[in-house]
């Protein structure tokens, strides 16, 4: 073409969580049975949606209005309901006008960064959830700016590092948190959250908190929302979703809760631009929005969340125990979300390591992929070809640390145990092969 139409940030649009599937699918064609541990889809892994929840949705489908457009900003009764839920926490107070619905949080993230000034940067965690890190990098045209989550400190951030980065880089307009965190399963307490709010106030920054897993939280202190700590000065946004807590990942329904919108004219104008962008799309999908008040108000919803959290807490502990005493790795027991991150110790992996792959066609297929692969990606490819277990390399989460992420979603207890025993054994075998 006579003009280059490729966006300057196109090379940053990488989503390894899905891309590893392309490799797995080709290995399936070569005779391997694949165990997909790459993506957080509870339904795909066998979790059943409660009958009462299905009855709510099926009842709404029978109503003609669930087939119609809804308000651009989101279904008004649902926004009023959710605003009331926020206000009942006793922190920052909002109205229905402070909520914006999107077709999933992937859509919301694309809008957040797509309509942000190119020169404005958002400092996010490393390891980072790929959708967010890729979107921020693509919007700016540079590598995602990050602060480190430290496995030696239970994947908590170094607040001094965060403050130094915002102090000496005035392109940073905001700080991003993921709480509970994906991929590490770390959960931040109120003390840490308030300190980050204080940094934002001191340096005139906005604060964004991804609360996708807010109610998949089995820590001692339980769920903590941004609204409870942000106060009345710092502008901010909480990213919420039904994907993981109903769970209804295929519903593609997420929303923003905006705080202190009118305390800063620049932030207020920015939020208006997000709404203006939504106007061009008419609205987000009506049905799941309509379901939220009925599901949240159902007498079985809180017990449903409690049962799920008890289940994931038990699995998180059991999975972590498999790696106890295993040399060469650091594994921190998750306290929220439904993933476990295995981090290899520094300089443990090298390009001479390998696993025996019995399927020779599979071995031949992965060899070209290994040539330029990062050390943890080499392990992931060997693991996939030798066992069929599909995990995501930690290097795909915008970090220099080697490791991988695996889910806690397998419903079959026997298979769950097999997955984690196999991971432990293959890590030992791989390191010993050097």
Coordinates of C-alpha atoms in Angstrom, one line a residue:
X1 CA 0.0 0.0 0.0
X2 CA 1.2 3.6 -0.6
X3 CA 0.6 4.4 3.0
X4 CA 1.5 2.3 6.0
X5 CA -1.7 1.6 7.8
X6 CA -0.2 -0.5 10.6
X7 CA -0.6 1.0 14.1
X8 CA 2.7 1.8 15.8
X9 CA 1.8 -0.4 18.7
X10 CA 0.7 -3.4 16.6
X11 CA 3.7 -5.5 17.7
X12 CA 2.6 -5.1 21.4
X13 CA -0.7 -6.9 20.8
X14 CA 0.3 -10.3 22.1
X15 CA -2.0 -12.6 24.1
X16 CA 0.0 -15.8 24.8
X17 CA -2.9 -17.2 26.8
X18 CA -4.7 -17.9 23.6
X19 CA -1.7 -18.1 21.2
X20 CA -0.3 -21.2 23.0
X21 CA -3.5 -22.9 22.0
X22 CA -2.4 -22.8 18.3
X23 CA 0.6 -24.9 19.2
X24 CA -1.6 -27.3 21.3
X25 CA -4.1 -27.7 18.5
X26 CA -1.4 -28.8 16.1
X27 CA 0.0 -31.3 18.7
X28 CA -3.5 -32.7 19.1
X29 CA -3.5 -33.4 15.3
X30 CA -0.3 -35.4 16.0
X31 CA -2.1 -37.6 18.5
X32 CA -1.6 -35.9 21.8
X33 CA -4.4 -35.5 24.3
X34 CA -4.2 -31.9 25.6
X35 CA -5.1 -30.8 29.1
X36 CA -5.8 -27.1 28.7
X37 CA -4.6 -25.1 31.7
X38 CA -3.9 -21.9 29.8
X39 CA -7.1 -19.9 30.4
X40 CA -9.3 -19.1 33.3
X41 CA -12.6 -20.5 32.0
X42 CA -14.3 -22.4 34.9
X43 CA -17.1 -23.7 32.5
X44 CA -14.5 -25.1 30.1
X45 CA -13.0 -27.0 33.0
X46 CA -16.2 -28.5 34.1
X47 CA -17.8 -26.2 36.7
X48 CA -21.6 -26.3 36.5
X49 CA -23.6 -23.1 36.5
X50 CA -26.2 -23.3 39.3
X51 CA -29.7 -24.1 38.1
X52 CA -31.2 -21.1 39.9
X53 CA -28.9 -18.8 37.9
X54 CA -29.9 -20.5 34.6
X55 CA -33.5 -20.1 35.6
X56 CA -33.0 -16.3 36.0
X57 CA -31.3 -16.0 32.6
X58 CA -33.9 -18.2 30.9
X59 CA -36.7 -16.1 32.4
X60 CA -35.1 -12.9 31.1
X61 CA -34.7 -14.4 27.7
X62 CA -38.5 -14.8 27.6
X63 CA -38.9 -11.0 28.1
X64 CA -38.8 -9.1 24.8
X65 CA -36.9 -6.2 26.4
X66 CA -33.9 -8.4 26.9
X67 CA -33.6 -8.6 23.1
X68 CA -33.6 -4.8 22.7
X69 CA -30.9 -2.1 22.9
X70 CA -30.4 -0.8 26.3
X71 CA -29.0 2.6 27.4
X72 CA -25.5 3.4 26.0
X73 CA -24.0 3.7 29.4
X74 CA -25.6 0.5 30.5
X75 CA -29.0 -0.8 31.7
X76 CA -30.2 1.9 34.1
X77 CA -31.9 -0.3 36.7
X78 CA -28.7 -2.4 36.9
X79 CA -26.5 0.7 37.2
X80 CA -28.6 2.1 40.0
X81 CA -28.5 -1.3 41.7
X82 CA -24.7 -1.5 41.5
X83 CA -24.2 2.1 42.6
X84 CA -26.2 1.2 45.7
X85 CA -24.0 -1.8 46.3
X86 CA -20.9 0.4 46.1
X87 CA -22.4 3.0 48.5
X88 CA -23.3 0.3 51.0
X89 CA -19.6 -0.4 51.5
X90 CA -19.4 3.0 53.2
X91 CA -16.4 4.4 51.2
X92 CA -16.5 6.5 48.1
X93 CA -20.1 7.3 47.0
X94 CA -21.3 7.1 43.4
X95 CA -24.4 7.3 41.3
X96 CA -25.6 5.3 38.3
X97 CA -24.0 8.0 36.1
X98 CA -20.6 6.8 37.4
X99 CA -21.0 3.3 35.9
X100 CA -20.2 2.3 32.3
X101 CA -20.9 -1.1 30.8
X102 CA -18.8 -2.8 28.2
X103 CA -18.8 -6.0 26.2
X104 CA -16.4 -7.6 28.7
X105 CA -13.4 -6.0 30.4
X106 CA -11.3 -6.6 27.3
X107 CA -13.5 -4.1 25.6
X108 CA -13.2 -1.7 28.6
X109 CA -9.4 -2.0 28.6
X110 CA -9.3 -1.3 24.9
X111 CA -11.4 1.9 25.4
X112 CA -9.4 3.0 28.5
X113 CA -6.1 3.0 26.6
X114 CA -7.5 3.7 23.1
X115 CA -8.8 7.1 24.2
X116 CA -6.0 8.0 26.5
X117 CA -3.4 10.6 25.2
X118 CA -0.5 8.7 23.7
X119 CA 2.0 10.5 25.9
X120 CA 0.2 9.5 29.1
X121 CA 1.4 6.3 30.6
X122 CA 0.0 3.9 33.2
X123 CA 2.4 2.0 35.6
X124 CA 1.2 -1.6 36.0
X125 CA 2.4 -4.7 37.8
X126 CA 4.9 -7.2 36.5
X127 CA 4.0 -10.0 36.1
X128 CA 1.1 -8.4 34.3
X129 CA -2.2 -9.6 32.9
X130 CA -1.5 -9.7 29.1
X131 CA -4.7 -7.9 28.0
X132 CA -3.8 -4.8 30.1
X133 CA 0.0 -4.8 29.5
X134 CA -0.4 -5.2 25.7
X135 CA -3.1 -2.5 25.5
X136 CA -1.0 0.0 27.5
X137 CA 2.1 -0.8 25.4
X138 CA 0.2 -0.6 22.1
X139 CA -1.4 2.7 23.0
X140 CA 1.9 4.3 23.8
X141 CA 4.1 2.6 21.2
X142 CA 6.6 1.6 23.9
X143 CA 7.1 -1.2 26.3
X144 CA 4.7 -1.4 29.1
X145 CA 5.9 0.5 32.2
X146 CA 5.9 -1.8 35.2
X147 CA 6.6 -2.2 38.9
X148 CA 7.8 -5.6 40.2
X149 CA 5.7 -8.0 42.2
X150 CA 8.2 -10.0 44.3
X151 CA 7.8 -13.7 44.8
X152 CA 10.1 -13.6 47.8
X153 CA 7.6 -11.2 49.4
X154 CA 4.5 -13.2 48.5
X155 CA 4.2 -11.3 45.2
X156 CA 3.6 -8.0 47.0
X157 CA 4.8 -4.8 45.3
X158 CA 7.7 -2.7 46.5
X159 CA 6.1 0.6 47.3
X160 CA 9.4 2.5 47.3
X161 CA 10.0 1.3 43.7
X162 CA 6.5 2.5 42.7
X163 CA 7.0 5.9 44.3
X164 CA 10.5 6.3 42.7
X165 CA 9.1 5.5 39.3
X166 CA 6.3 8.0 39.4
X167 CA 8.5 10.6 41.0
X168 CA 11.1 10.5 38.2
X169 CA 8.9 9.8 35.2
X170 CA 6.3 12.6 34.7
X171 CA 4.7 10.8 31.8
X172 CA 3.1 8.5 34.3
X173 CA -0.6 9.5 34.7
X174 CA -1.8 6.6 36.7
X175 CA -1.1 3.4 38.6
X176 CA -2.8 0.1 37.9
X177 CA -3.5 -2.6 40.4
X178 CA -5.0 -6.1 39.9
X179 CA -6.6 -7.2 43.1
X180 CA -6.8 -10.2 43.5
X181 CA -3.9 -10.5 41.1
X182 CA -3.7 -12.4 37.9
X183 CA -1.4 -14.3 37.4
X184 CA 0.0 -14.6 40.9
X185 CA -3.1 -15.0 43.1
X186 CA -1.8 -12.3 45.5
X187 CA -4.3 -10.3 47.5
X188 CA -3.6 -6.8 48.8
X189 CA -4.8 -5.7 52.2
X190 CA -6.2 -2.3 53.2
X191 CA -2.9 -0.9 54.5
X192 CA -1.1 -1.5 51.3
X193 CA -4.0 -0.2 49.2
X194 CA -4.2 3.0 51.2
X195 CA -0.4 3.6 50.8
X196 CA -0.8 3.3 47.0
X197 CA -3.8 5.8 47.2
X198 CA -1.5 8.1 49.1
X199 CA 1.2 7.9 46.4
X200 CA -1.5 8.8 43.8
X201 CA -2.7 11.7 45.8
X202 CA 0.9 13.0 46.4
X203 CA 1.8 12.9 42.7
X204 CA -1.6 13.8 41.2
X205 CA -2.3 10.4 39.6
X206 CA -5.4 8.4 38.8
X207 CA -5.7 4.9 40.3
X208 CA -7.1 2.0 38.2
X209 CA -7.9 -1.3 40.0
X210 CA -8.9 -4.4 38.1
X211 CA -11.4 -6.2 40.4
X212 CA -12.3 -9.0 38.0
X213 CA -11.6 -11.5 40.9
X214 CA -12.9 -9.3 43.7
X215 CA -15.2 -12.0 44.9
X216 CA -12.9 -14.9 44.1
X217 CA -11.0 -14.1 47.3
X218 CA -10.2 -16.6 50.0
X219 CA -7.7 -14.5 51.9
X220 CA -8.1 -14.0 55.7
X221 CA -9.4 -10.5 55.2
X222 CA -11.8 -11.2 52.3
X223 CA -12.8 -8.9 49.5
X224 CA -11.6 -5.3 49.4
X225 CA -12.8 -2.9 46.8
X226 CA -11.2 0.3 45.6
X227 CA -14.2 2.3 46.7
X228 CA -13.4 1.4 50.3
X229 CA -9.9 3.0 50.3
X230 CA -9.8 5.6 47.5
X231 CA -11.3 8.4 49.6
X232 CA -12.6 11.6 48.1
X233 CA -9.6 13.1 46.3
X234 CA -7.9 10.6 44.0
X235 CA -9.7 10.0 40.7
X236 CA -10.0 6.3 39.9
X237 CA -11.7 3.4 38.2
X238 CA -12.6 -0.1 39.4
X239 CA -13.0 -2.7 36.6
X240 CA -15.7 -5.2 37.4
X241 CA -17.0 -8.3 35.7
X242 CA -19.4 -11.3 36.0
X243 CA -17.1 -13.6 34.0
X244 CA -15.3 -15.2 37.0
X245 CA -17.8 -14.8 39.9
X246 CA -21.1 -16.0 38.3
X247 CA -19.2 -17.5 36.4
X248 CA -20.3 -16.4 32.9
X249 CA -17.2 -15.7 30.8
X250 CA -19.1 -16.1 27.6
X251 CA -21.6 -13.4 28.6
X252 CA -18.9 -10.7 27.9
X253 CA -20.2 -8.3 30.5
X254 CA -18.0 -5.9 32.4
X255 CA -18.3 -2.4 33.8
X256 CA -16.3 0.5 35.2
X257 CA -17.1 2.1 38.5
X258 CA -15.7 5.7 38.4
X259 CA -14.7 7.5 41.5
X260 CA -14.1 11.3 42.1
X261 CA -14.8 12.0 38.5
X262 CA -15.5 15.7 39.1
X263 CA -12.5 16.3 41.4
X264 CA -10.2 16.8 38.4
X265 CA -11.2 18.5 35.1
X266 CA -8.7 16.4 33.0
X267 CA -10.0 13.2 34.4
X268 CA -13.6 14.3 34.0
X269 CA -13.0 15.1 30.3
X270 CA -11.3 11.8 29.8
X271 CA -14.2 9.9 31.3
X272 CA -16.6 11.8 29.0
X273 CA -14.5 10.7 26.1
X274 CA -15.1 7.1 27.1
X275 CA -18.9 7.7 27.2
X276 CA -18.7 9.5 23.8
X277 CA -16.9 6.4 22.4
X278 CA -19.7 4.2 23.8
X279 CA -22.3 6.4 22.0
X280 CA -20.8 5.3 18.7
X281 CA -21.5 1.6 19.6
X282 CA -25.1 2.2 20.8
X283 CA -24.8 -0.1 23.8
X284 CA -23.3 -3.3 25.3
X285 CA -25.2 -6.6 25.4
X286 CA -28.5 -6.2 27.2
X287 CA -29.2 -9.7 28.6
X288 CA -26.3 -10.2 31.1
X289 CA -26.7 -6.6 32.4
X290 CA -30.4 -7.3 33.2
X291 CA -29.4 -10.5 35.0
X292 CA -27.0 -8.9 37.5
X293 CA -29.5 -7.5 40.0
X294 CA -31.5 -10.8 40.1
X295 CA -28.4 -12.9 40.5
X296 CA -26.8 -10.7 43.1
X297 CA -30.0 -10.5 45.1
X298 CA -30.8 -14.2 45.0
X299 CA -30.6 -15.9 48.4
X300 CA -28.2 -18.5 47.1
X301 CA -25.7 -16.1 45.6
X302 CA -23.6 -15.4 48.7
X303 CA -23.5 -19.1 49.7
X304 CA -22.5 -19.8 46.1
X305 CA -19.6 -17.4 46.4
X306 CA -18.6 -18.9 49.7
X307 CA -18.6 -22.5 48.4
X308 CA -16.5 -21.5 45.4
X309 CA -14.0 -19.7 47.6
X310 CA -13.7 -22.6 49.9
X311 CA -13.1 -24.9 46.9
X312 CA -10.4 -22.7 45.5
X313 CA -8.7 -22.2 48.8
X314 CA -8.5 -26.0 49.3
X315 CA -7.1 -26.4 45.8
X316 CA -4.6 -23.6 46.2
X317 CA -3.2 -25.2 49.3
X318 CA -3.1 -28.7 47.7
X319 CA -1.4 -27.4 44.6
X320 CA 1.2 -25.4 46.5
X321 CA 2.0 -28.5 48.6
X322 CA 3.0 -30.4 45.5
X323 CA 6.0 -28.1 45.1
X324 CA 7.1 -28.1 48.7
X325 CA 10.8 -28.8 48.9
X326 CA 11.3 -28.8 45.2
X327 CA 14.6 -27.1 44.4
X328 CA 14.8 -24.5 41.7
X329 CA 11.3 -23.0 42.1
X330 CA 9.4 -20.5 44.2
X331 CA 5.7 -21.1 44.7
X332 CA 3.5 -18.8 46.8
X333 CA 0.1 -20.1 47.8
X334 CA -2.6 -18.1 46.1
X335 CA -5.1 -16.2 48.2
X336 CA -7.4 -15.1 45.4
X337 CA -8.3 -15.7 41.7
X338 CA -7.9 -19.2 40.4
X339 CA -4.3 -19.5 39.2
X340 CA -1.0 -20.6 40.6
X341 CA 2.3 -19.2 39.4
X342 CA 5.5 -21.3 39.5
X343 CA 8.6 -19.0 39.4
X344 CA 11.9 -20.6 38.6
X345 CA 14.8 -19.4 40.6
X346 CA 17.1 -16.9 38.8
X347 CA 19.6 -18.6 36.4
X348 CA 18.1 -22.1 37.0
X349 CA 17.0 -22.6 33.4
X350 CA 19.2 -22.8 30.3
X351 CA 18.8 -23.8 26.7
X352 CA 20.5 -27.2 27.2
X353 CA 17.6 -28.5 29.2
X354 CA 15.0 -30.8 27.7
X355 CA 12.3 -33.4 28.4
X356 CA 11.9 -36.8 26.7
X357 CA 9.1 -36.6 24.1
X358 CA 7.8 -40.0 23.3
X359 CA 5.7 -38.8 20.3
X360 CA 8.4 -38.3 17.7
X361 CA 6.2 -36.2 15.4
X362 CA 5.4 -33.9 18.4
X363 CA 9.1 -33.7 19.2
X364 CA 9.9 -32.8 15.5
X365 CA 7.2 -30.2 15.5
X366 CA 8.4 -28.3 18.6
X367 CA 12.1 -28.2 17.7
X368 CA 11.9 -25.2 15.4
X369 CA 9.9 -23.4 18.1
X370 CA 12.6 -23.9 20.6
X371 CA 15.3 -22.1 18.6
X372 CA 14.4 -18.6 19.6
X373 CA 12.2 -19.3 22.6
X374 CA 12.8 -17.8 26.1
X375 CA 13.9 -20.3 28.7
X376 CA 10.5 -20.6 30.3
X377 CA 8.8 -20.9 27.0
X378 CA 11.2 -23.8 26.1
X379 CA 10.0 -25.6 29.3
X380 CA 6.4 -24.9 28.4
X381 CA 6.8 -26.4 24.9
X382 CA 8.6 -29.5 26.2
X383 CA 5.9 -29.9 28.9
X384 CA 3.2 -29.6 26.3
X385 CA 4.8 -32.1 23.8
X386 CA 5.7 -34.6 26.5
X387 CA 2.6 -34.6 28.7
X388 CA -0.1 -32.6 26.9
X389 CA -0.4 -30.1 29.7
X390 CA -0.9 -26.6 28.3
X391 CA 0.3 -23.8 30.6
X392 CA 1.4 -20.2 29.9
X393 CA 5.0 -19.1 30.2
X394 CA 5.5 -16.4 32.8
X395 CA 7.5 -14.4 30.3
X396 CA 4.2 -13.9 28.4
X397 CA 3.0 -11.8 31.4
X398 CA 5.4 -8.9 30.8
X399 CA 8.2 -10.0 33.2
X400 CA 11.8 -11.1 33.0
X401 CA 11.2 -13.8 35.6
X402 CA 11.0 -17.4 34.3
X403 CA 8.1 -19.5 35.2
X404 CA 4.6 -20.5 34.2
X405 CA 0.9 -20.0 35.2
X406 CA -1.5 -22.9 35.7
X407 CA -5.1 -22.8 36.7
X408 CA -6.9 -24.2 39.8
X409 CA -10.0 -25.0 37.8
X410 CA -9.9 -28.8 37.2
X411 CA -13.0 -30.2 38.7
X412 CA -12.0 -33.9 38.5
X413 CA -9.9 -34.4 41.7
X414 CA -8.0 -37.4 40.2
X415 CA -7.0 -35.4 37.2
X416 CA -6.2 -32.3 39.3
X417 CA -3.7 -34.4 41.3
X418 CA -2.3 -35.9 38.1
X419 CA -1.7 -32.4 36.7
X420 CA 0.2 -31.1 39.7
X421 CA 2.1 -34.3 40.3
X422 CA 3.2 -34.3 36.7
X423 CA 4.2 -30.6 36.8
X424 CA 6.4 -31.3 39.9
X425 CA 8.0 -34.4 38.4
X426 CA 8.6 -32.7 35.0
X427 CA 10.2 -29.6 36.6
X428 CA 12.6 -31.9 38.5
X429 CA 13.3 -33.9 35.4
X430 CA 13.9 -30.8 33.2
X431 CA 16.3 -29.1 35.7
X432 CA 18.2 -32.4 36.1
X433 CA 18.7 -32.7 32.4
X434 CA 21.3 -29.9 32.2

